Tab-separated table of C-alpha atoms in Angstrom:
chain	number	residue	atom	x	y	z
A	1	UNK	CA	-7.799	4.070	16.685
A	2	UNK	CA	-6.114	3.412	20.075
A	3	UNK	CA	-6.596	0.536	22.377
A	4	UNK	CA	-8.629	2.289	25.107
A	5	UNK	CA	-11.477	3.318	22.911
A	6	UNK	CA	-14.771	3.165	24.800
A	7	UNK	CA	-18.035	2.274	23.462
A	8	UNK	CA	-20.212	4.518	25.396
A	9	UNK	CA	-20.689	7.970	23.564
A	10	UNK	CA	-21.356	11.132	25.666
A	11	UNK	CA	-24.586	12.709	24.736
A	12	UNK	CA	-22.938	15.959	23.411
A	13	UNK	CA	-21.498	13.883	20.783
A	14	UNK	CA	-24.300	11.591	19.815
A	15	UNK	CA	-25.352	13.760	17.082
A	16	UNK	CA	-22.021	14.010	15.566
A	17	UNK	CA	-21.843	10.448	15.738
A	18	UNK	CA	-24.775	10.011	13.855
A	19	UNK	CA	-24.061	12.518	11.288
A	20	UNK	CA	-20.677	10.679	10.554
A	21	UNK	CA	-22.677	7.244	10.389
A	22	UNK	CA	-24.703	8.801	7.665
A	23	UNK	CA	-21.773	10.165	6.086
A	24	UNK	CA	-20.016	6.715	5.921
A	25	UNK	CA	-23.196	5.288	4.638
A	26	UNK	CA	-23.409	7.817	1.590
A	27	UNK	CA	-19.681	6.867	0.820
A	28	UNK	CA	-20.260	3.238	0.824
A	29	UNK	CA	-22.997	3.552	-1.674
A	30	UNK	CA	-21.030	5.760	-4.007
A	31	UNK	CA	-18.405	3.278	-3.739
A	32	UNK	CA	-20.346	0.378	-4.372
A	33	UNK	CA	-22.283	1.982	-7.170
A	34	UNK	CA	-20.562	1.006	-10.529
A	35	UNK	CA	-23.327	2.281	-12.877
A	36	UNK	CA	-21.649	5.936	-12.829
A	37	UNK	CA	-18.025	7.323	-11.994
A	38	UNK	CA	-17.205	8.665	-8.724
A	39	UNK	CA	-17.138	12.719	-8.861
A	40	UNK	CA	-14.948	15.094	-7.385
A	41	UNK	CA	-18.117	17.233	-6.538
A	42	UNK	CA	-19.617	14.552	-4.669
A	43	UNK	CA	-16.708	13.746	-2.669
A	44	UNK	CA	-15.974	17.410	-1.936
A	45	UNK	CA	-19.578	18.126	-0.930
A	46	UNK	CA	-19.075	14.990	1.963
A	47	UNK	CA	-15.536	16.243	2.553
A	48	UNK	CA	-16.886	19.641	3.699
A	49	UNK	CA	-19.580	17.887	5.899
A	50	UNK	CA	-16.894	15.908	7.613
A	51	UNK	CA	-14.722	18.981	8.174
A	52	UNK	CA	-17.789	20.621	9.936
A	53	UNK	CA	-18.003	17.533	12.265
A	54	UNK	CA	-14.084	17.267	13.119
A	55	UNK	CA	-14.514	21.178	14.335
A	56	UNK	CA	-17.286	20.277	16.651
A	57	UNK	CA	-15.596	17.170	18.150
A	58	UNK	CA	-12.359	19.681	18.685
A	59	UNK	CA	-14.506	22.534	20.155
A	60	UNK	CA	-16.038	19.733	22.457
A	61	UNK	CA	-12.676	18.256	23.383
A	62	UNK	CA	-10.936	21.394	24.164
A	63	UNK	CA	-11.529	20.615	27.663
A	64	UNK	CA	-8.176	19.166	28.740
A	65	UNK	CA	-9.648	16.350	30.921
A	66	UNK	CA	-11.209	15.036	27.436
A	67	UNK	CA	-7.965	15.284	25.379
A	68	UNK	CA	-7.403	11.757	25.196
A	69	UNK	CA	-10.948	10.893	24.892
A	70	UNK	CA	-11.573	7.864	22.788
A	71	UNK	CA	-15.061	6.522	21.836
A	72	UNK	CA	-16.943	5.140	18.793
A	73	UNK	CA	-17.072	8.689	17.346
A	74	UNK	CA	-13.316	8.206	16.827
A	75	UNK	CA	-13.868	5.005	15.196
A	76	UNK	CA	-16.456	5.858	12.848
A	77	UNK	CA	-14.478	8.876	12.025
A	78	UNK	CA	-11.400	6.586	11.131
A	79	UNK	CA	-13.662	4.919	8.920
A	80	UNK	CA	-14.858	7.579	7.139
A	81	UNK	CA	-11.409	9.151	6.689
A	82	UNK	CA	-10.318	5.886	4.958
A	83	UNK	CA	-13.130	5.897	2.801
A	84	UNK	CA	-12.731	9.642	1.925
A	85	UNK	CA	-9.006	9.069	1.233
A	86	UNK	CA	-9.556	6.374	-1.116
A	87	UNK	CA	-12.205	8.012	-2.915
A	88	UNK	CA	-9.791	11.149	-3.265
A	89	UNK	CA	-7.240	8.659	-5.105
A	90	UNK	CA	-10.301	7.237	-7.174
A	91	UNK	CA	-11.035	10.601	-8.239
A	92	UNK	CA	-7.323	11.425	-9.369
A	93	UNK	CA	-6.638	13.572	-6.539
A	94	UNK	CA	-3.700	11.783	-5.186
A	95	UNK	CA	-1.103	14.632	-4.266
A	96	UNK	CA	-3.651	15.991	-1.480
A	97	UNK	CA	-3.326	15.784	2.301
A	98	UNK	CA	-6.761	13.821	2.735
A	99	UNK	CA	-5.582	11.437	0.174
A	100	UNK	CA	-2.835	10.396	2.021
A	101	UNK	CA	-4.524	9.088	5.091
A	102	UNK	CA	-5.413	5.674	3.776
A	103	UNK	CA	-1.499	5.276	3.003
A	104	UNK	CA	-0.672	6.373	6.405
A	105	UNK	CA	-2.861	3.908	8.173
A	106	UNK	CA	-1.507	1.176	5.853
A	107	UNK	CA	2.217	2.169	6.501
A	108	UNK	CA	1.469	2.527	10.258
A	109	UNK	CA	0.078	-1.169	10.322
A	110	UNK	CA	3.158	-2.402	8.126
A	111	UNK	CA	5.552	-0.639	10.533
A	112	UNK	CA	4.100	-2.574	13.499
A	113	UNK	CA	4.398	-5.643	11.745
A	114	UNK	CA	7.833	-5.458	10.760
A	115	UNK	CA	8.748	-4.171	14.619
A	116	UNK	CA	7.239	-7.555	15.659
A	117	UNK	CA	8.323	-9.856	13.265
A	118	UNK	CA	11.962	-8.378	13.252
A	119	UNK	CA	12.161	-9.393	9.560
A	120	UNK	CA	13.626	-6.394	8.230
A	121	UNK	CA	16.647	-4.292	7.129
A	122	UNK	CA	17.719	-0.862	5.896
A	123	UNK	CA	16.177	-1.879	2.240
A	124	UNK	CA	12.774	-2.354	3.746
A	125	UNK	CA	12.624	0.751	5.855
A	126	UNK	CA	14.341	3.043	3.293
A	127	UNK	CA	10.866	3.258	0.699
A	128	UNK	CA	8.713	3.638	3.671
A	129	UNK	CA	10.935	6.491	5.023
A	130	UNK	CA	10.895	7.832	1.476
A	131	UNK	CA	7.337	7.908	1.221
A	132	UNK	CA	6.606	9.553	4.736
A	133	UNK	CA	8.891	12.318	3.639
A	134	UNK	CA	6.658	12.752	0.428
A	135	UNK	CA	3.668	12.589	2.505
A	136	UNK	CA	5.050	15.322	4.584
A	137	UNK	CA	5.743	17.280	1.734
A	138	UNK	CA	2.213	16.956	0.410
A	139	UNK	CA	0.736	18.142	4.017
A	140	UNK	CA	3.326	21.113	4.362
A	141	UNK	CA	2.346	22.281	0.688
A	142	UNK	CA	-1.522	22.005	1.338
A	143	UNK	CA	-1.260	23.796	4.835
A	144	UNK	CA	-2.267	27.230	3.286
A	145	UNK	CA	-5.269	25.856	1.567
A	146	UNK	CA	-6.119	22.930	3.646
A	147	UNK	CA	-8.728	23.159	6.738
A	148	UNK	CA	-6.483	23.237	9.843
A	149	UNK	CA	-8.452	20.565	11.100
A	150	UNK	CA	-7.607	17.941	8.700
A	151	UNK	CA	-4.041	19.057	8.379
A	152	UNK	CA	-3.635	18.347	12.112
A	153	UNK	CA	-5.633	14.934	11.564
A	154	UNK	CA	-3.370	13.941	8.808
A	155	UNK	CA	-0.002	15.111	10.552
A	156	UNK	CA	-0.989	13.468	13.667
A	157	UNK	CA	-1.098	9.943	12.044
A	158	UNK	CA	2.213	10.844	10.241
A	159	UNK	CA	3.818	11.487	13.659
A	160	UNK	CA	2.828	8.087	14.700
A	161	UNK	CA	4.470	6.437	11.847
A	162	UNK	CA	7.539	8.535	12.130
A	163	UNK	CA	8.174	7.381	15.715
A	164	UNK	CA	7.649	3.653	14.766
A	165	UNK	CA	9.995	4.321	11.892
A	166	UNK	CA	12.676	5.699	14.031
A	167	UNK	CA	12.243	2.620	16.834
A	168	UNK	CA	13.112	0.184	13.794
A	169	UNK	CA	15.935	2.370	12.794
A	170	UNK	CA	17.402	2.831	16.077
A	171	UNK	CA	17.814	-1.088	16.686
A	172	UNK	CA	19.557	-1.300	13.231
A	173	UNK	CA	21.979	1.424	14.414
A	174	UNK	CA	24.193	-0.910	16.194
A	175	UNK	CA	24.919	-2.644	13.247
A	176	UNK	CA	28.268	-2.027	11.390
A	177	UNK	CA	27.636	-0.776	7.616
A	178	UNK	CA	29.908	-3.574	6.441
A	179	UNK	CA	27.560	-6.330	7.951
A	180	UNK	CA	24.437	-4.838	6.200
A	181	UNK	CA	24.690	-6.993	3.232
A	182	UNK	CA	24.548	-9.999	5.438
A	183	UNK	CA	21.708	-8.969	7.263
A	184	UNK	CA	19.993	-8.313	4.110
A	185	UNK	CA	20.657	-11.745	2.748
A	186	UNK	CA	19.255	-13.089	6.251
A	187	UNK	CA	16.059	-11.265	5.942
A	188	UNK	CA	15.610	-12.203	2.431
A	189	UNK	CA	16.017	-16.050	3.426
A	190	UNK	CA	13.652	-15.884	6.496
A	191	UNK	CA	11.326	-14.279	4.408
A	192	UNK	CA	11.513	-17.173	1.884
A	193	UNK	CA	11.481	-19.680	4.692
A	194	UNK	CA	8.156	-18.368	5.964
A	195	UNK	CA	6.745	-17.884	2.356
A	196	UNK	CA	7.554	-21.559	1.578
A	197	UNK	CA	6.036	-22.592	4.836
A	198	UNK	CA	2.653	-20.786	3.995
A	199	UNK	CA	1.863	-22.888	0.689
A	200	UNK	CA	-0.611	-25.464	1.207
A	201	UNK	CA	1.861	-28.034	0.180
A	202	UNK	CA	5.095	-27.935	1.822
A	203	UNK	CA	8.223	-28.266	-0.612
A	204	UNK	CA	10.872	-29.832	1.550
A	205	UNK	CA	13.434	-29.442	-1.243
A	206	UNK	CA	12.956	-25.439	-1.058
A	207	UNK	CA	13.290	-25.429	2.676
A	208	UNK	CA	16.635	-28.010	2.147
A	209	UNK	CA	17.995	-25.373	-0.461
A	210	UNK	CA	17.391	-22.381	2.117
A	211	UNK	CA	19.023	-24.285	4.885
A	212	UNK	CA	22.232	-24.847	2.795
A	213	UNK	CA	22.208	-21.024	2.039
A	214	UNK	CA	22.088	-20.455	5.734
A	215	UNK	CA	24.998	-22.817	6.523
A	216	UNK	CA	27.175	-20.884	3.641
A	217	UNK	CA	26.466	-17.516	5.689
A	218	UNK	CA	27.329	-19.281	8.961
A	219	UNK	CA	30.467	-20.880	8.031
A	220	UNK	CA	31.525	-17.156	7.028
A	221	UNK	CA	31.742	-16.770	11.029
A	222	UNK	CA	34.973	-17.003	12.807
A	223	UNK	CA	34.768	-18.307	16.427
A	224	UNK	CA	31.046	-17.236	16.131
A	225	UNK	CA	31.955	-13.697	14.921
A	226	UNK	CA	31.461	-12.338	11.376
A	227	UNK	CA	34.803	-10.576	10.623
A	228	UNK	CA	35.748	-7.482	8.591
A	229	UNK	CA	38.014	-7.500	5.677
A	230	UNK	CA	40.868	-6.449	7.811
A	231	UNK	CA	39.951	-9.193	10.300
A	232	UNK	CA	38.241	-6.713	13.188
A	233	UNK	CA	35.238	-8.001	14.588
A	234	UNK	CA	32.582	-5.250	13.726
A	235	UNK	CA	29.400	-3.976	15.826
A	236	UNK	CA	26.026	-5.871	15.156
A	237	UNK	CA	26.910	-9.731	16.006
A	238	UNK	CA	24.248	-10.184	18.247
A	239	UNK	CA	21.861	-8.674	15.772
A	240	UNK	CA	22.774	-11.071	12.954
A	241	UNK	CA	23.277	-14.192	15.378
A	242	UNK	CA	19.597	-13.568	16.684
A	243	UNK	CA	18.438	-13.455	12.876
A	244	UNK	CA	20.341	-16.589	12.237
A	245	UNK	CA	18.979	-18.276	15.317
A	246	UNK	CA	15.508	-17.302	14.193
A	247	UNK	CA	15.822	-18.788	10.688
A	248	UNK	CA	16.900	-21.904	12.098
A	249	UNK	CA	13.587	-22.157	14.344
A	250	UNK	CA	11.374	-21.404	11.662
A	251	UNK	CA	13.107	-23.756	9.508
A	252	UNK	CA	12.780	-26.635	12.046
A	253	UNK	CA	9.192	-25.683	12.666
A	254	UNK	CA	7.862	-26.072	9.222
A	255	UNK	CA	9.928	-29.164	8.338
A	256	UNK	CA	8.791	-31.024	11.355
A	257	UNK	CA	5.182	-29.953	11.453
A	258	UNK	CA	2.354	-31.988	10.829
A	259	UNK	CA	-0.369	-29.633	9.480
A	260	UNK	CA	-0.199	-26.036	8.246
A	261	UNK	CA	-2.333	-24.390	10.584
A	262	UNK	CA	-4.154	-26.152	13.764
A	263	UNK	CA	-8.135	-26.612	12.809
A	264	UNK	CA	-9.296	-23.562	14.678
A	265	UNK	CA	-7.226	-21.460	12.332
A	266	UNK	CA	-7.821	-22.939	9.385
A	267	UNK	CA	-10.941	-20.604	8.667
A	268	UNK	CA	-8.595	-17.621	8.856
A	269	UNK	CA	-6.012	-19.198	6.750
A	270	UNK	CA	-8.648	-19.698	4.048
A	271	UNK	CA	-9.701	-15.968	4.472
A	272	UNK	CA	-6.151	-14.472	4.369
A	273	UNK	CA	-5.243	-16.683	1.461
A	274	UNK	CA	-8.154	-15.897	-0.528
A	275	UNK	CA	-7.433	-11.832	0.026
A	276	UNK	CA	-3.796	-12.128	-0.756
A	277	UNK	CA	-4.876	-13.954	-4.306
A	278	UNK	CA	-7.225	-11.270	-4.845
A	279	UNK	CA	-4.913	-8.516	-4.083
A	280	UNK	CA	-2.078	-9.897	-6.107
A	281	UNK	CA	-4.559	-10.285	-8.929
A	282	UNK	CA	-5.120	-6.647	-8.764
A	283	UNK	CA	-1.704	-5.844	-8.977
A	284	UNK	CA	-1.704	-7.166	-12.371
A	285	UNK	CA	-4.761	-5.860	-13.550
A	286	UNK	CA	-5.104	-2.995	-11.473
A	287	UNK	CA	-5.015	-0.382	-14.707
A	288	UNK	CA	-8.158	-1.469	-15.741
A	289	UNK	CA	-10.241	-3.152	-12.805
A	290	UNK	CA	-8.693	-1.182	-9.785
A	291	UNK	CA	-11.372	1.503	-8.062
A	292	UNK	CA	-9.006	2.479	-4.995
A	293	UNK	CA	-12.199	2.376	-2.810
A	294	UNK	CA	-12.205	-1.331	-3.309
A	295	UNK	CA	-9.352	-1.549	-0.982
A	296	UNK	CA	-11.346	-0.151	1.832
A	297	UNK	CA	-13.149	-3.647	2.391
A	298	UNK	CA	-9.809	-5.373	2.342
A	299	UNK	CA	-8.454	-3.146	5.086
A	300	UNK	CA	-11.171	-3.541	7.170
A	301	UNK	CA	-11.191	-7.145	7.201
A	302	UNK	CA	-7.227	-7.179	7.646
A	303	UNK	CA	-8.018	-4.990	10.470
A	304	UNK	CA	-10.619	-7.078	12.365
A	305	UNK	CA	-8.281	-10.081	11.671
A	306	UNK	CA	-5.383	-8.484	13.225
A	307	UNK	CA	-7.413	-7.141	16.277
A	308	UNK	CA	-8.265	-10.670	17.094
A	309	UNK	CA	-4.926	-11.532	18.234
A	310	UNK	CA	-4.070	-11.470	22.195
A	311	UNK	CA	-0.556	-10.308	22.905
A	312	UNK	CA	0.811	-11.017	19.457
A	313	UNK	CA	-1.053	-14.639	18.748
A	314	UNK	CA	-4.061	-16.080	17.470
A	315	UNK	CA	-5.823	-18.216	20.361
A	316	UNK	CA	-8.143	-21.087	20.221
A	317	UNK	CA	-11.633	-21.192	21.831
A	318	UNK	CA	-9.798	-22.683	25.021
A	319	UNK	CA	-7.394	-20.003	25.174
A	320	UNK	CA	-4.446	-22.030	23.947
A	321	UNK	CA	-1.896	-20.954	21.078
A	322	UNK	CA	-2.544	-23.386	18.143
A	323	UNK	CA	0.218	-23.754	15.432
A	324	UNK	CA	0.632	-21.825	12.367
A	325	UNK	CA	1.144	-18.337	13.778
A	326	UNK	CA	4.033	-17.834	11.683
A	327	UNK	CA	2.178	-18.815	8.778
A	328	UNK	CA	-0.917	-16.288	9.416
A	329	UNK	CA	1.186	-13.522	10.158
A	330	UNK	CA	3.312	-13.783	7.100
A	331	UNK	CA	-0.127	-13.766	5.157
A	332	UNK	CA	-1.462	-11.020	7.007
A	333	UNK	CA	1.637	-8.790	6.491
A	334	UNK	CA	1.661	-9.821	2.773
A	335	UNK	CA	-1.853	-8.419	2.423
A	336	UNK	CA	-0.608	-5.129	4.006
A	337	UNK	CA	2.166	-5.111	1.790
A	338	UNK	CA	-0.004	-5.365	-1.477
A	339	UNK	CA	-2.532	-2.802	-0.178
A	340	UNK	CA	0.297	-0.150	0.507
A	341	UNK	CA	1.939	-1.279	-3.068
A	342	UNK	CA	-1.597	-0.654	-4.723
A	343	UNK	CA	-1.960	2.609	-2.879
A	344	UNK	CA	1.304	4.035	-3.743
A	345	UNK	CA	0.963	3.191	-7.545
A	346	UNK	CA	-2.486	4.914	-7.784
A	347	UNK	CA	-2.351	7.306	-10.942
A	348	UNK	CA	-3.337	10.954	-10.313
A	349	UNK	CA	-6.107	10.557	-13.185
A	350	UNK	CA	-9.955	10.100	-12.298
A	351	UNK	CA	-11.265	6.710	-12.878
A	352	UNK	CA	-13.573	8.409	-15.305
A	353	UNK	CA	-10.658	9.246	-17.575
A	354	UNK	CA	-8.906	5.898	-16.938
A	355	UNK	CA	-10.246	4.222	-20.174
A	356	UNK	CA	-8.643	6.840	-22.092
A	357	UNK	CA	-5.580	7.071	-19.953
A	358	UNK	CA	-5.361	3.255	-20.956
A	359	UNK	CA	-5.937	3.685	-24.599
A	360	UNK	CA	-3.135	6.512	-24.926
A	361	UNK	CA	-0.766	4.382	-22.737
A	362	UNK	CA	-1.014	1.464	-24.992
A	363	UNK	CA	-0.451	3.403	-28.182
A	364	UNK	CA	2.417	5.201	-26.472
A	365	UNK	CA	3.923	1.664	-25.752
A	366	UNK	CA	3.402	0.579	-29.389
A	367	UNK	CA	5.217	3.712	-30.977
A	368	UNK	CA	8.011	3.158	-28.675
A	369	UNK	CA	8.157	-0.496	-29.699
A	370	UNK	CA	8.431	0.561	-33.398
A	371	UNK	CA	10.813	3.217	-33.170
A	372	UNK	CA	13.111	0.700	-30.910
A	373	UNK	CA	12.680	-2.358	-33.658
A	374	UNK	CA	14.323	0.434	-36.250
A	375	UNK	CA	11.504	2.567	-37.364
A	376	UNK	CA	8.703	2.125	-40.029
A	377	UNK	CA	9.072	0.470	-43.533
A	378	UNK	CA	6.020	2.343	-45.035
A	379	UNK	CA	3.853	5.291	-44.167
A	380	UNK	CA	0.865	3.090	-44.070
A	381	UNK	CA	2.009	1.612	-40.906
A	382	UNK	CA	1.379	5.023	-38.978
A	383	UNK	CA	-2.439	4.889	-40.164
A	384	UNK	CA	-3.696	3.136	-37.396
A	385	UNK	CA	-1.903	4.990	-34.743
A	386	UNK	CA	-3.021	8.124	-36.308
A	387	UNK	CA	-6.622	7.390	-36.628
A	388	UNK	CA	-6.596	6.349	-32.680
A	389	UNK	CA	-4.831	9.387	-31.718
A	390	UNK	CA	-7.202	11.525	-33.721
A	391	UNK	CA	-10.537	9.921	-32.544
A	392	UNK	CA	-8.989	10.562	-28.946
A	393	UNK	CA	-8.194	13.974	-29.819
A	394	UNK	CA	-11.870	14.648	-31.059
A	395	UNK	CA	-13.091	13.580	-27.458
A	396	UNK	CA	-11.784	16.865	-26.040
A	397	UNK	CA	-13.750	20.151	-25.724
A	398	UNK	CA	-11.601	23.277	-25.586
A	399	UNK	CA	-8.642	21.074	-24.831
A	400	UNK	CA	-10.434	19.223	-22.029
A	401	UNK	CA	-11.632	15.644	-21.874
A	402	UNK	CA	-15.241	16.309	-20.406
A	403	UNK	CA	-17.185	13.689	-18.738
A	404	UNK	CA	-20.894	15.190	-19.482
A	405	UNK	CA	-20.359	18.747	-17.943
A	406	UNK	CA	-17.747	17.555	-15.727
A	407	UNK	CA	-13.955	18.202	-15.991
A	408	UNK	CA	-12.428	15.324	-14.273
A	409	UNK	CA	-8.810	15.259	-12.614
A	410	UNK	CA	-5.847	14.229	-14.691
A	411	UNK	CA	-6.354	16.629	-17.869
A	412	UNK	CA	-2.618	17.633	-17.702
A	413	UNK	CA	-1.218	14.230	-17.386
A	414	UNK	CA	-3.430	13.024	-20.284
A	415	UNK	CA	-2.687	15.997	-22.479
A	416	UNK	CA	1.120	15.396	-21.847
A	417	UNK	CA	0.377	11.736	-22.986
A	418	UNK	CA	-1.405	12.968	-26.228
A	419	UNK	CA	1.024	15.326	-27.111
A	420	UNK	CA	4.109	12.653	-26.744
A	421	UNK	CA	2.202	10.260	-29.067
A	422	UNK	CA	1.826	12.872	-31.590
A	423	UNK	CA	5.357	13.601	-31.216
A	424	UNK	CA	6.445	10.179	-31.801
A	425	UNK	CA	4.316	9.671	-34.801
A	426	UNK	CA	6.128	12.810	-36.330
A	427	UNK	CA	9.509	11.502	-35.447
A	428	UNK	CA	8.577	8.343	-36.918
A	429	UNK	CA	7.466	10.257	-39.970
A	430	UNK	CA	10.241	12.115	-40.328
A	431	UNK	CA	12.980	9.212	-39.841
A	432	UNK	CA	10.936	7.262	-42.795
A	433	UNK	CA	11.169	10.515	-45.291
A	434	UNK	CA	15.120	10.716	-44.415
A	435	UNK	CA	15.341	6.862	-45.220
A	436	UNK	CA	13.386	7.520	-48.461
A	437	UNK	CA	15.740	10.467	-49.411
């Protein structure tokens, strides 16, 4: 929430604060309980309670003098919403307004960091713009059925992201389209420089190679300008020259440095590196291990580290700016980007049905591979697949995959996947019969 948040809570909001803390504790307990799957019914009960508290806050703050009120209630409400949003994703309700909140929080941080680092081109902005458009579509579609309090809250978050995005796009609007590929190249080089400089062991050859790439780009200039095909001087020279200069500054900093980060920043470096490694592992194993609510702890830790900065820099105990700022900011941004990717790739299937989803995806992949390799050589090759599909089909009760008496989210997706696998088996069988004839 905003920088002007006060810790004192007015008397008429203390009961709301206590209620929100209780809800946050309950959500945290559900998130940590690995003995059972998260259920939609548990989440919707808590969700209704949150809506009730938001109504009370809105009622209290109707007074114009309180419109900008920000206190601990808002901080806890933000926490609750992050957790709720991730819980919605975990139970497979990915395309609902509340589920978009966690994505929007991460997008907001990502855009703030892009603005600060100036390492971006249209290539970085267009997927974010697309995602924000998608989220707006979800909010519009849910408006009729969702409580106005929630719609308003999520819309406000989306509006902040839109404003940040517009600012970034405006700064690129001075760049002529024909210089866009050069900017993209420079953004990529600068990113590689910072990534190379963030490794525990510096590889000078890697930096040298990037330095040569930079020289090649510089050599394309005539009298300090990048020219168009017909020899004109297109708009946006300043932007490219600034980016070139920043690439050289980073290169010089990393090549000349004595240590990766100053001793006072070492604990933060270790913490961020470990988080980055864990999130990268999740990207690989997410289908089997990721419970979206696990991302909450990462979001909280990153936010805490991010908020330690003073005027954009991490300071030591004497208020000085130690070495290694670029390295820490790179790690921080990388973690935000990984969380964003994990949120975007969340499947609209409840975690209770993920094991079935994974089995069906594997069978489908194997059948596609058999088809690609020229089909079956005998009918016996189909038996293992047919038996596996029959056993999955037998899990259904009246066409639904049940967990106890509950019908988890993702029925449509699993039924479509099952039907596709049966179709593939049938196609392979027909092809084999045709060959035999």
